[in-house]
């Protein structure tokens, strides 16, 4: 079993997003799974040119020569693919969107329809499970709505949306305790995803638990 995080935060290992990713991978590794945390900012990934060569000229192979060739291999070798990103202007970062765009060689030029939604057929049947890990510096859930719509096509079996994300790196002892307790539920989610392929209702409920009231968080931000 291999669990791979593709981390689209420009801050990489120093990001609040990575706090969530590391906790999830820690839980997964405790089951014996092989884990990898890939910081997309460290790779040369050219923007998709929309040339469609990967469908019509060299099926399955992109015409561009960069680090994406290796990343596609690691993507295909993963049993659980985690797409991790902070919310930037209502959506995933440009780093992650660019990576997702470059997954085009995994599709083929055959339009399919599912419940009124149209997409391209996968060139090979997907065997991976997909997990979304995201945080937002604002309180509330509304800032994740565009993200939820954007990732719906990959049909994630788990999505961890963490509002009040600025708390994840706070050194305040009282805040740190709350965050650490919440991260234990993220670890549990990592374990359950490997062992069961899904998370329990108790874990899902714990993942949605607030870290702080909206009023206190706004005061914490000084905004």
Short mmCIF file of C-alpha atoms in Angstrom, two decimals:
data_model
loop_
_atom_site.label_atom_id
_atom_site.label_comp_id
_atom_site.label_asym_id
_atom_site.label_seq_id
_atom_site.Cartn_x
_atom_site.Cartn_y
_atom_site.Cartn_z
CA UNK A 1 0.00 0.00 0.00
CA UNK A 2 1.39 3.37 -1.02
CA UNK A 3 -0.02 6.72 0.11
CA UNK A 4 1.24 9.83 -1.69
CA UNK A 5 0.52 13.49 -0.94
CA UNK A 6 0.91 15.96 -3.79
CA UNK A 7 1.28 19.20 -1.84
CA UNK A 8 0.38 22.31 -3.81
CA UNK A 9 1.30 24.89 -1.18
CA UNK A 10 3.96 27.40 -2.28
CA UNK A 11 5.26 27.23 1.32
CA UNK A 12 5.94 23.51 0.99
CA UNK A 13 7.16 21.88 4.18
CA UNK A 14 6.59 25.10 6.12
CA UNK A 15 2.93 25.37 5.23
CA UNK A 16 -0.16 24.92 7.38
CA UNK A 17 -1.33 22.50 4.70
CA UNK A 18 1.70 20.36 5.44
CA UNK A 19 0.74 20.16 9.11
CA UNK A 20 -2.39 18.29 8.00
CA UNK A 21 -0.53 16.22 5.39
CA UNK A 22 2.15 15.06 7.82
CA UNK A 23 -0.45 14.00 10.39
CA UNK A 24 -2.36 12.02 7.76
CA UNK A 25 0.80 10.31 6.52
CA UNK A 26 1.88 9.58 10.09
CA UNK A 27 -1.33 7.67 10.66
CA UNK A 28 -0.99 5.84 7.35
CA UNK A 29 2.62 4.85 8.07
CA UNK A 30 1.61 3.38 11.42
CA UNK A 31 -0.25 0.67 9.50
CA UNK A 32 2.88 -0.23 7.55
CA UNK A 33 1.93 1.72 4.42
CA UNK A 34 4.64 3.33 2.32
CA UNK A 35 4.18 7.11 2.36
CA UNK A 36 5.55 10.02 0.37
CA UNK A 37 5.01 13.76 0.65
CA UNK A 38 5.75 15.53 -2.64
CA UNK A 39 6.13 19.32 -2.57
CA UNK A 40 5.13 20.44 -6.05
CA UNK A 41 7.00 23.75 -5.66
CA UNK A 42 10.26 21.80 -5.86
CA UNK A 43 9.52 20.38 -9.33
CA UNK A 44 9.71 21.76 -12.84
CA UNK A 45 6.16 21.40 -14.18
CA UNK A 46 5.45 23.31 -17.38
CA UNK A 47 1.89 24.48 -17.95
CA UNK A 48 -0.26 22.22 -20.12
CA UNK A 49 -0.25 23.54 -23.69
CA UNK A 50 -3.60 22.02 -24.68
CA UNK A 51 -2.02 20.42 -27.74
CA UNK A 52 -3.72 17.04 -27.14
CA UNK A 53 -0.63 15.16 -28.38
CA UNK A 54 -1.00 12.87 -25.36
CA UNK A 55 -4.33 11.69 -26.80
CA UNK A 56 -3.86 11.67 -30.57
CA UNK A 57 -0.14 11.52 -31.41
CA UNK A 58 1.59 9.77 -28.49
CA UNK A 59 -1.29 8.31 -26.43
CA UNK A 60 -0.47 8.39 -22.72
CA UNK A 61 2.73 10.37 -23.19
CA UNK A 62 2.99 14.16 -22.86
CA UNK A 63 4.87 16.13 -25.51
CA UNK A 64 6.51 18.26 -22.80
CA UNK A 65 9.77 17.20 -21.19
CA UNK A 66 9.95 18.04 -17.49
CA UNK A 67 9.51 16.53 -14.01
CA UNK A 68 5.92 15.54 -14.67
CA UNK A 69 7.03 12.33 -16.32
CA UNK A 70 8.41 11.07 -13.01
CA UNK A 71 5.46 12.44 -11.04
CA UNK A 72 3.00 10.57 -13.25
CA UNK A 73 4.80 7.33 -12.45
CA UNK A 74 4.59 8.03 -8.73
CA UNK A 75 0.94 9.02 -9.11
CA UNK A 76 0.12 5.75 -10.88
CA UNK A 77 2.02 3.71 -8.29
CA UNK A 78 -0.04 5.16 -5.44
CA UNK A 79 -3.01 3.37 -3.91
CA UNK A 80 -4.18 6.52 -2.13
CA UNK A 81 -3.59 9.88 -3.82
CA UNK A 82 -3.89 12.94 -1.58
CA UNK A 83 -4.26 16.34 -3.19
CA UNK A 84 -3.24 18.94 -0.61
CA UNK A 85 -3.65 22.70 -0.92
CA UNK A 86 -4.51 25.86 0.93
CA UNK A 87 -7.41 27.90 -0.41
CA UNK A 88 -6.18 30.69 -2.68
CA UNK A 89 -8.99 32.96 -3.89
CA UNK A 90 -11.69 30.33 -3.33
CA UNK A 91 -9.85 27.47 -5.04
CA UNK A 92 -6.74 25.29 -5.10
CA UNK A 93 -3.38 26.94 -5.68
CA UNK A 94 -1.96 27.43 -9.17
CA UNK A 95 0.71 24.85 -8.30
CA UNK A 96 -1.84 22.11 -7.69
CA UNK A 97 -4.08 23.16 -10.58
CA UNK A 98 -1.11 23.01 -12.93
CA UNK A 99 -0.30 19.51 -11.67
CA UNK A 100 -3.90 18.38 -12.12
CA UNK A 101 -3.99 19.84 -15.65
CA UNK A 102 -0.90 17.81 -16.52
CA UNK A 103 -2.72 14.57 -15.62
CA UNK A 104 -4.27 14.83 -19.09
CA UNK A 105 -2.20 11.89 -20.47
CA UNK A 106 -4.19 9.61 -18.17
CA UNK A 107 -7.35 10.41 -20.14
CA UNK A 108 -8.40 9.38 -23.65
CA UNK A 109 -10.50 11.29 -26.20
CA UNK A 110 -13.75 9.50 -25.46
CA UNK A 111 -16.55 11.49 -23.84
CA UNK A 112 -18.54 9.69 -21.15
CA UNK A 113 -21.62 10.74 -19.20
CA UNK A 114 -22.48 10.00 -15.57
CA UNK A 115 -25.73 11.30 -14.14
CA UNK A 116 -25.83 14.20 -16.56
CA UNK A 117 -22.16 15.14 -16.08
CA UNK A 118 -19.77 14.81 -19.01
CA UNK A 119 -16.06 13.98 -18.76
CA UNK A 120 -13.31 12.17 -20.63
CA UNK A 121 -12.85 8.48 -20.07
CA UNK A 122 -9.75 7.30 -18.21
CA UNK A 123 -7.28 5.53 -20.49
CA UNK A 124 -7.02 2.86 -17.79
CA UNK A 125 -9.49 2.16 -15.01
CA UNK A 126 -8.59 4.08 -11.86
CA UNK A 127 -7.61 1.95 -8.92
CA UNK A 128 -6.58 4.77 -6.59
CA UNK A 129 -8.65 6.25 -3.83
CA UNK A 130 -8.55 10.05 -3.61
CA UNK A 131 -8.25 12.22 -0.52
CA UNK A 132 -8.44 16.03 -0.38
CA UNK A 133 -6.51 17.89 2.32
CA UNK A 134 -7.15 21.62 2.48
CA UNK A 135 -7.03 24.52 4.89
CA UNK A 136 -8.28 28.08 4.73
CA UNK A 137 -7.16 31.08 6.76
CA UNK A 138 -10.76 32.28 7.10
CA UNK A 139 -13.43 30.92 9.45
CA UNK A 140 -16.58 29.27 8.10
CA UNK A 141 -17.13 26.63 5.44
CA UNK A 142 -18.18 28.81 2.49
CA UNK A 143 -14.59 29.28 1.29
CA UNK A 144 -14.38 25.59 0.35
CA UNK A 145 -17.40 25.53 -1.97
CA UNK A 146 -15.44 26.14 -5.19
CA UNK A 147 -12.86 23.56 -4.10
CA UNK A 148 -15.55 20.96 -3.50
CA UNK A 149 -16.93 21.54 -6.99
CA UNK A 150 -13.44 21.42 -8.55
CA UNK A 151 -12.53 18.04 -7.04
CA UNK A 152 -15.94 16.39 -7.44
CA UNK A 153 -14.91 14.60 -10.64
CA UNK A 154 -12.25 12.57 -8.84
CA UNK A 155 -14.94 11.44 -6.38
CA UNK A 156 -12.83 11.73 -3.21
CA UNK A 157 -13.54 9.13 -0.55
CA UNK A 158 -12.35 11.59 2.10
CA UNK A 159 -12.03 15.37 2.18
CA UNK A 160 -10.55 17.19 5.16
CA UNK A 161 -11.45 20.87 4.96
CA UNK A 162 -9.90 22.81 7.84
CA UNK A 163 -11.07 26.37 8.38
CA UNK A 164 -9.32 28.72 10.84
CA UNK A 165 -6.13 27.38 9.27
CA UNK A 166 -3.84 30.01 10.80
CA UNK A 167 -4.17 28.14 14.10
CA UNK A 168 -2.34 25.10 12.73
CA UNK A 169 1.07 26.73 13.20
CA UNK A 170 0.35 28.72 16.36
CA UNK A 171 2.80 28.31 19.25
CA UNK A 172 0.27 29.49 21.84
CA UNK A 173 0.08 26.63 24.40
CA UNK A 174 -3.71 26.62 24.69
CA UNK A 175 -4.19 26.72 20.91
CA UNK A 176 -1.46 24.14 20.38
CA UNK A 177 -3.29 21.69 22.64
CA UNK A 178 -6.53 22.05 20.65
CA UNK A 179 -4.69 21.66 17.35
CA UNK A 180 -2.76 18.61 18.54
CA UNK A 181 -5.98 16.95 19.65
CA UNK A 182 -7.52 17.63 16.25
CA UNK A 183 -4.45 16.31 14.44
CA UNK A 184 -4.90 13.02 16.28
CA UNK A 185 -8.17 12.63 14.39
CA UNK A 186 -6.28 13.32 11.14
CA UNK A 187 -3.81 10.57 12.06
CA UNK A 188 -6.73 8.26 12.77
CA UNK A 189 -8.16 9.10 9.36
CA UNK A 190 -4.84 8.10 7.78
CA UNK A 191 -4.90 4.77 9.58
CA UNK A 192 -8.51 4.06 8.69
CA UNK A 193 -8.07 4.97 5.04
CA UNK A 194 -5.30 2.40 4.69
CA UNK A 195 -7.01 -0.32 6.69
CA UNK A 196 -10.65 0.21 5.72
CA UNK A 197 -10.62 2.41 2.63
CA UNK A 198 -12.84 4.91 4.42
CA UNK A 199 -13.16 6.67 7.76
CA UNK A 200 -15.62 5.95 10.54
CA UNK A 201 -18.46 8.29 11.42
CA UNK A 202 -16.74 9.11 14.71
CA UNK A 203 -13.55 10.12 12.92
CA UNK A 204 -15.46 12.09 10.32
CA UNK A 205 -17.23 13.97 13.11
CA UNK A 206 -13.93 14.67 14.89
CA UNK A 207 -12.43 16.05 11.67
CA UNK A 208 -15.26 18.58 11.43
CA UNK A 209 -14.85 19.78 15.03
CA UNK A 210 -14.22 23.54 15.35
CA UNK A 211 -10.84 24.69 16.63
CA UNK A 212 -12.13 28.05 17.86
CA UNK A 213 -15.26 30.20 17.71
CA UNK A 214 -15.51 32.65 14.82
CA UNK A 215 -15.41 35.67 17.16
CA UNK A 216 -12.30 34.41 18.95
CA UNK A 217 -10.59 33.56 15.69
CA UNK A 218 -11.21 36.98 14.18
CA UNK A 219 -9.77 38.46 17.37
CA UNK A 220 -6.79 36.09 17.10
CA UNK A 221 -6.12 37.35 13.57
CA UNK A 222 -6.43 40.95 14.69
CA UNK A 223 -8.74 41.62 11.76
#
